[in-house]
Amino acid sequence: MLNSSLNTSNKPRLRWACRRGMLELDVILGPFVEHEYDGLNVAEQQVFERLLESDDPDLFAWFMGHQRSVLPEFQAMVDFILERNQIRNQR
């Protein structure tokens, strides 16, 4: 598990954890961690960090809308990430 007390001095480590084996995930997770992660509260940051421990095929299925996570907190974070990225891309 990633250190749940990550702060901006550990952000490079978090950025590295967002680099996945699939380009589709990289373009979703990378911008989110750059622009939105610092604005999350501690509980949300912990959910995000736990989400990053998921396997790439699961993350891909959730972010592409092919499946929903059985963990409500993961699905809520996936939905939030997609929403924030969409809003940011519309600017």
PDB file of C-alpha atoms in Angstrom:
ATOM      1  CA  MET A   1       0.000   0.000   0.000  1.00  0.00           C
ATOM      2  CA  LEU A   2       1.130   3.507  -0.721  1.00  0.00           C
ATOM      3  CA  ASN A   3       1.924   5.592   2.323  1.00  0.00           C
ATOM      4  CA  SER A   4      -1.459   6.997   3.351  1.00  0.00           C
ATOM      5  CA  SER A   5       0.174  10.141   4.716  1.00  0.00           C
ATOM      6  CA  LEU A   6       1.493  11.273   1.349  1.00  0.00           C
ATOM      7  CA  ASN A   7       1.999  14.976   1.016  1.00  0.00           C
ATOM      8  CA  THR A   8       3.385  17.195  -1.705  1.00  0.00           C
ATOM      9  CA  SER A   9       6.951  16.167  -0.843  1.00  0.00           C
ATOM     10  CA  ASN A  10       5.950  12.580  -1.719  1.00  0.00           C
ATOM     11  CA  LYS A  11       4.032  13.549  -4.824  1.00  0.00           C
ATOM     12  CA  PRO A  12       6.668  12.143  -7.200  1.00  0.00           C
ATOM     13  CA  ARG A  13       6.059   8.720  -5.653  1.00  0.00           C
ATOM     14  CA  LEU A  14       2.332   9.100  -6.171  1.00  0.00           C
ATOM     15  CA  ARG A  15       2.872  10.240  -9.770  1.00  0.00           C
ATOM     16  CA  TRP A  16       4.946   7.112 -10.343  1.00  0.00           C
ATOM     17  CA  ALA A  17       2.152   4.937  -8.915  1.00  0.00           C
ATOM     18  CA  CYS A  18      -0.235   6.519 -11.433  1.00  0.00           C
ATOM     19  CA  ARG A  19       1.908   5.333 -14.340  1.00  0.00           C
ATOM     20  CA  ARG A  20       0.242   2.152 -15.464  1.00  0.00           C
ATOM     21  CA  GLY A  21       0.721  -0.427 -18.160  1.00  0.00           C
ATOM     22  CA  MET A  22      -2.052   1.087 -20.266  1.00  0.00           C
ATOM     23  CA  LEU A  23      -1.943   4.495 -21.918  1.00  0.00           C
ATOM     24  CA  GLU A  24      -5.690   4.925 -21.335  1.00  0.00           C
ATOM     25  CA  LEU A  25      -5.131   4.733 -17.579  1.00  0.00           C
ATOM     26  CA  ASP A  26      -2.109   7.028 -17.702  1.00  0.00           C
ATOM     27  CA  VAL A  27      -4.117   9.801 -19.360  1.00  0.00           C
ATOM     28  CA  ILE A  28      -6.859   9.469 -16.735  1.00  0.00           C
ATOM     29  CA  LEU A  29      -4.810   9.067 -13.568  1.00  0.00           C
ATOM     30  CA  GLY A  30      -1.858  11.352 -14.334  1.00  0.00           C
ATOM     31  CA  PRO A  31      -3.806  14.578 -14.831  1.00  0.00           C
ATOM     32  CA  PHE A  32      -6.036  13.761 -11.879  1.00  0.00           C
ATOM     33  CA  VAL A  33      -3.122  13.429  -9.482  1.00  0.00           C
ATOM     34  CA  GLU A  34      -1.545  16.616 -10.849  1.00  0.00           C
ATOM     35  CA  HIS A  35      -4.634  18.801 -10.659  1.00  0.00           C
ATOM     36  CA  GLU A  36      -7.042  17.280  -8.138  1.00  0.00           C
ATOM     37  CA  TYR A  37      -5.271  15.059  -5.586  1.00  0.00           C
ATOM     38  CA  ASP A  38      -4.137  17.899  -3.310  1.00  0.00           C
ATOM     39  CA  GLY A  39      -7.743  19.084  -3.009  1.00  0.00           C
ATOM     40  CA  LEU A  40      -8.971  15.747  -1.659  1.00  0.00           C
ATOM     41  CA  ASN A  41      -9.493  15.299   2.047  1.00  0.00           C
ATOM     42  CA  VAL A  42      -7.414  12.663   3.862  1.00  0.00           C
ATOM     43  CA  ALA A  43     -10.106   9.969   3.591  1.00  0.00           C
ATOM     44  CA  GLU A  44     -10.487  10.581  -0.156  1.00  0.00           C
ATOM     45  CA  GLN A  45      -6.716  10.498  -0.622  1.00  0.00           C
ATOM     46  CA  GLN A  46      -6.620   7.146   1.132  1.00  0.00           C
ATOM     47  CA  VAL A  47      -9.356   5.749  -1.127  1.00  0.00           C
ATOM     48  CA  PHE A  48      -7.472   7.018  -4.179  1.00  0.00           C
ATOM     49  CA  GLU A  49      -4.244   5.422  -2.984  1.00  0.00           C
ATOM     50  CA  ARG A  50      -6.029   2.113  -2.333  1.00  0.00           C
ATOM     51  CA  LEU A  51      -7.652   2.351  -5.768  1.00  0.00           C
ATOM     52  CA  LEU A  52      -4.174   2.522  -7.301  1.00  0.00           C
ATOM     53  CA  GLU A  53      -3.446  -0.899  -5.822  1.00  0.00           C
ATOM     54  CA  SER A  54      -6.056  -2.419  -8.136  1.00  0.00           C
ATOM     55  CA  ASP A  55      -4.998  -4.392 -11.181  1.00  0.00           C
ATOM     56  CA  ASP A  56      -4.850  -2.541 -14.486  1.00  0.00           C
ATOM     57  CA  PRO A  57      -7.574  -4.673 -16.146  1.00  0.00           C
ATOM     58  CA  ASP A  58      -9.974  -3.843 -13.301  1.00  0.00           C
ATOM     59  CA  LEU A  59      -9.145  -0.145 -13.432  1.00  0.00           C
ATOM     60  CA  PHE A  60      -9.557  -0.161 -17.200  1.00  0.00           C
ATOM     61  CA  ALA A  61     -12.973  -1.832 -16.967  1.00  0.00           C
ATOM     62  CA  TRP A  62     -14.155   0.637 -14.314  1.00  0.00           C
ATOM     63  CA  PHE A  63     -12.875   3.768 -16.055  1.00  0.00           C
ATOM     64  CA  MET A  64     -14.165   2.679 -19.459  1.00  0.00           C
ATOM     65  CA  GLY A  65     -17.582   1.874 -17.987  1.00  0.00           C
ATOM     66  CA  HIS A  66     -17.460  -1.825 -18.863  1.00  0.00           C
ATOM     67  CA  GLN A  67     -17.881  -2.799 -15.199  1.00  0.00           C
ATOM     68  CA  ARG A  68     -18.504  -1.187 -11.834  1.00  0.00           C
ATOM     69  CA  SER A  69     -16.394  -1.815  -8.775  1.00  0.00           C
ATOM     70  CA  VAL A  70     -18.079  -3.868  -6.074  1.00  0.00           C
ATOM     71  CA  LEU A  71     -16.537  -1.473  -3.528  1.00  0.00           C
ATOM     72  CA  PRO A  72     -18.741   1.619  -3.371  1.00  0.00           C
ATOM     73  CA  GLU A  73     -15.853   3.870  -2.317  1.00  0.00           C
ATOM     74  CA  PHE A  74     -13.827   2.772  -5.349  1.00  0.00           C
ATOM     75  CA  GLN A  75     -16.732   3.345  -7.736  1.00  0.00           C
ATOM     76  CA  ALA A  76     -17.374   6.756  -6.208  1.00  0.00           C
ATOM     77  CA  MET A  77     -13.707   7.671  -6.703  1.00  0.00           C
ATOM     78  CA  VAL A  78     -13.726   6.398 -10.308  1.00  0.00           C
ATOM     79  CA  ASP A  79     -16.835   8.494 -11.012  1.00  0.00           C
ATOM     80  CA  PHE A  80     -15.254  11.527  -9.325  1.00  0.00           C
ATOM     81  CA  ILE A  81     -12.006  11.179 -11.295  1.00  0.00           C
ATOM     82  CA  LEU A  82     -13.893  10.932 -14.585  1.00  0.00           C
ATOM     83  CA  GLU A  83     -16.066  13.919 -13.681  1.00  0.00           C
ATOM     84  CA  ARG A  84     -13.134  16.122 -12.644  1.00  0.00           C
ATOM     85  CA  ASN A  85     -11.118  15.212 -15.733  1.00  0.00           C
ATOM     86  CA  GLN A  86     -14.092  15.973 -17.974  1.00  0.00           C
ATOM     87  CA  ILE A  87     -14.677  19.362 -16.321  1.00  0.00           C
ATOM     88  CA  ARG A  88     -10.991  20.255 -16.587  1.00  0.00           C
ATOM     89  CA  ASN A  89     -10.879  19.231 -20.268  1.00  0.00           C
ATOM     90  CA  GLN A  90     -13.839  21.489 -21.074  1.00  0.00           C
ATOM     91  CA  ARG A  91     -11.977  24.609 -19.941  1.00  0.00           C
TER      92      ARG A  91
END
